[in-house]
PDB file of C-alpha atoms in Angstrom:
ATOM      1  CA  MET A   1    -105.044  48.864  41.223  1.00  0.00           C
ATOM      2  CA  LEU A   2    -104.314  52.192  42.870  1.00  0.00           C
ATOM      3  CA  HIS A   3    -105.661  53.180  46.290  1.00  0.00           C
ATOM      4  CA  HIS A   4    -105.932  56.882  47.136  1.00  0.00           C
ATOM      5  CA  VAL A   5    -106.540  57.810  50.786  1.00  0.00           C
ATOM      6  CA  VAL A   6    -107.039  61.352  52.096  1.00  0.00           C
ATOM      7  CA  THR A   7    -107.575  62.405  55.700  1.00  0.00           C
ATOM      8  CA  PHE A   8    -108.766  65.848  56.723  1.00  0.00           C
ATOM      9  CA  ILE A   9    -108.716  68.009  59.811  1.00  0.00           C
ATOM     10  CA  TRP A  10    -111.621  70.427  59.595  1.00  0.00           C
ATOM     11  CA  LYS A  11    -111.471  74.062  60.586  1.00  0.00           C
ATOM     12  CA  LYS A  12    -113.075  74.623  64.003  1.00  0.00           C
ATOM     13  CA  ASP A  13    -116.140  76.475  62.622  1.00  0.00           C
ATOM     14  CA  ILE A  14    -117.236  73.734  60.183  1.00  0.00           C
ATOM     15  CA  THR A  15    -120.831  72.724  60.935  1.00  0.00           C
ATOM     16  CA  ASP A  16    -122.488  69.323  60.674  1.00  0.00           C
ATOM     17  CA  GLU A  17    -124.657  70.744  57.897  1.00  0.00           C
ATOM     18  CA  ARG A  18    -121.589  71.706  55.887  1.00  0.00           C
ATOM     19  CA  ILE A  19    -120.145  68.218  56.333  1.00  0.00           C
ATOM     20  CA  GLU A  20    -123.460  66.727  55.182  1.00  0.00           C
ATOM     21  CA  SER A  21    -123.266  68.925  52.069  1.00  0.00           C
ATOM     22  CA  PHE A  22    -119.764  67.575  51.488  1.00  0.00           C
ATOM     23  CA  ASP A  23    -121.108  64.013  51.856  1.00  0.00           C
ATOM     24  CA  ASN A  24    -123.742  64.779  49.204  1.00  0.00           C
ATOM     25  CA  ALA A  25    -121.125  66.203  46.851  1.00  0.00           C
ATOM     26  CA  LEU A  26    -119.002  63.085  47.345  1.00  0.00           C
ATOM     27  CA  ASP A  27    -122.033  60.907  46.559  1.00  0.00           C
ATOM     28  CA  ALA A  28    -122.409  62.771  43.278  1.00  0.00           C
ATOM     29  CA  ILE A  29    -118.795  62.518  42.126  1.00  0.00           C
ATOM     30  CA  SER A  30    -118.514  58.866  43.110  1.00  0.00           C
ATOM     31  CA  THR A  31    -120.859  58.094  40.216  1.00  0.00           C
ATOM     32  CA  SER A  32    -120.046  60.947  37.817  1.00  0.00           C
ATOM     33  CA  ILE A  33    -116.349  60.149  37.379  1.00  0.00           C
ATOM     34  CA  PRO A  34    -116.036  56.891  35.433  1.00  0.00           C
ATOM     35  CA  GLU A  35    -112.455  56.183  36.541  1.00  0.00           C
ATOM     36  CA  VAL A  36    -113.594  55.649  40.150  1.00  0.00           C
ATOM     37  CA  VAL A  37    -113.802  51.905  40.827  1.00  0.00           C
ATOM     38  CA  GLU A  38    -114.742  52.216  44.511  1.00  0.00           C
ATOM     39  CA  PHE A  39    -115.343  55.246  46.697  1.00  0.00           C
ATOM     40  CA  ARG A  40    -115.789  55.362  50.473  1.00  0.00           C
ATOM     41  CA  TYR A  41    -115.741  58.253  52.911  1.00  0.00           C
ATOM     42  CA  GLY A  42    -116.890  59.319  56.343  1.00  0.00           C
ATOM     43  CA  ARG A  43    -116.251  60.950  59.670  1.00  0.00           C
ATOM     44  CA  ASP A  44    -113.767  59.588  62.165  1.00  0.00           C
ATOM     45  CA  LEU A  45    -115.574  57.440  64.741  1.00  0.00           C
ATOM     46  CA  GLY A  46    -113.162  58.374  67.517  1.00  0.00           C
ATOM     47  CA  LEU A  47    -112.490  54.748  68.417  1.00  0.00           C
ATOM     48  CA  LYS A  48    -108.733  55.314  68.627  1.00  0.00           C
ATOM     49  CA  PRO A  49    -106.747  58.485  69.140  1.00  0.00           C
ATOM     50  CA  GLY A  50    -105.808  60.038  65.824  1.00  0.00           C
ATOM     51  CA  ILE A  51    -105.366  63.284  64.026  1.00  0.00           C
ATOM     52  CA  GLY A  52    -108.110  63.141  61.389  1.00  0.00           C
ATOM     53  CA  ASP A  53    -111.731  64.250  61.363  1.00  0.00           C
ATOM     54  CA  TYR A  54    -112.736  62.736  58.032  1.00  0.00           C
ATOM     55  CA  ALA A  55    -111.356  60.378  55.382  1.00  0.00           C
ATOM     56  CA  ILE A  56    -111.865  59.548  51.739  1.00  0.00           C
ATOM     57  CA  SER A  57    -110.770  56.259  50.179  1.00  0.00           C
ATOM     58  CA  ALA A  58    -110.903  55.832  46.407  1.00  0.00           C
ATOM     59  CA  ILE A  59    -109.752  52.995  44.185  1.00  0.00           C
ATOM     60  CA  PHE A  60    -108.737  53.293  40.539  1.00  0.00           C
ATOM     61  CA  GLU A  61    -107.601  50.778  37.931  1.00  0.00           C
ATOM     62  CA  ASP A  62    -104.288  52.566  37.361  1.00  0.00           C
ATOM     63  CA  VAL A  63    -102.293  55.793  37.579  1.00  0.00           C
ATOM     64  CA  PRO A  64    -103.844  57.299  34.418  1.00  0.00           C
ATOM     65  CA  GLY A  65    -107.308  56.712  35.918  1.00  0.00           C
ATOM     66  CA  PHE A  66    -106.254  58.469  39.112  1.00  0.00           C
ATOM     67  CA  ARG A  67    -104.837  61.406  37.162  1.00  0.00           C
ATOM     68  CA  ALA A  68    -108.044  61.643  35.130  1.00  0.00           C
ATOM     69  CA  TYR A  69    -109.995  61.795  38.403  1.00  0.00           C
ATOM     70  CA  LEU A  70    -107.787  64.602  39.737  1.00  0.00           C
ATOM     71  CA  ALA A  71    -108.316  66.643  36.559  1.00  0.00           C
ATOM     72  CA  HIS A  72    -112.042  65.909  36.208  1.00  0.00           C
ATOM     73  CA  PRO A  73    -114.158  69.098  36.487  1.00  0.00           C
ATOM     74  CA  ASP A  74    -116.354  67.552  39.206  1.00  0.00           C
ATOM     75  CA  HIS A  75    -113.303  66.785  41.361  1.00  0.00           C
ATOM     76  CA  VAL A  76    -111.804  70.233  40.752  1.00  0.00           C
ATOM     77  CA  ARG A  77    -115.136  71.817  41.763  1.00  0.00           C
ATOM     78  CA  LEU A  78    -115.278  69.675  44.919  1.00  0.00           C
ATOM     79  CA  VAL A  79    -111.820  70.870  45.942  1.00  0.00           C
ATOM     80  CA  GLU A  80    -112.682  74.513  45.264  1.00  0.00           C
ATOM     81  CA  GLU A  81    -116.141  74.534  46.894  1.00  0.00           C
ATOM     82  CA  PHE A  82    -115.505  72.291  49.885  1.00  0.00           C
ATOM     83  CA  ILE A  83    -111.982  71.148  50.645  1.00  0.00           C
ATOM     84  CA  SER A  84    -110.226  74.485  50.180  1.00  0.00           C
ATOM     85  CA  VAL A  85    -112.855  76.140  52.396  1.00  0.00           C
ATOM     86  CA  MET A  86    -113.366  73.460  55.057  1.00  0.00           C
ATOM     87  CA  ALA A  87    -109.975  71.854  55.618  1.00  0.00           C
ATOM     88  CA  GLU A  88    -107.508  73.171  58.137  1.00  0.00           C
ATOM     89  CA  SER A  89    -105.125  70.561  56.751  1.00  0.00           C
ATOM     90  CA  TYR A  90    -105.127  67.272  54.904  1.00  0.00           C
ATOM     91  CA  SER A  91    -102.840  64.409  54.067  1.00  0.00           C
ATOM     92  CA  SER A  92    -102.994  61.961  51.191  1.00  0.00           C
ATOM     93  CA  ILE A  93    -101.224  58.825  50.074  1.00  0.00           C
ATOM     94  CA  GLN A  94    -101.485  56.607  47.029  1.00  0.00           C
ATOM     95  CA  PHE A  95    -100.353  53.014  46.845  1.00  0.00           C
ATOM     96  CA  GLU A  96    -100.694  50.145  44.426  1.00  0.00           C
ATOM     97  CA  PHE A  97    -102.075  46.730  45.259  1.00  0.00           C
ATOM     98  CA  ALA A  98    -102.941  43.551  43.390  1.00  0.00           C
TER      99      ALA A  98
END
């Protein structure tokens, strides 16, 4: 299994409404991309000091499934319409687990 985790820092002018639109778009791709085994996301709760505003966690069966997700038109559209516009910066990691 492959776990993909992304954290975002939003630009200062990003509204709650825009984040809710992003949530809705994530809802849609979590079911439209068959390679996604599990998909979770949400705003930082501020329970501990950190440098992220939002995170996405996605699980895939394997590396080819992850690569298919990255190339999927719905994911590409999400990056173009939301992430490239909203994110001041982001960080991602991928790791395998049993």
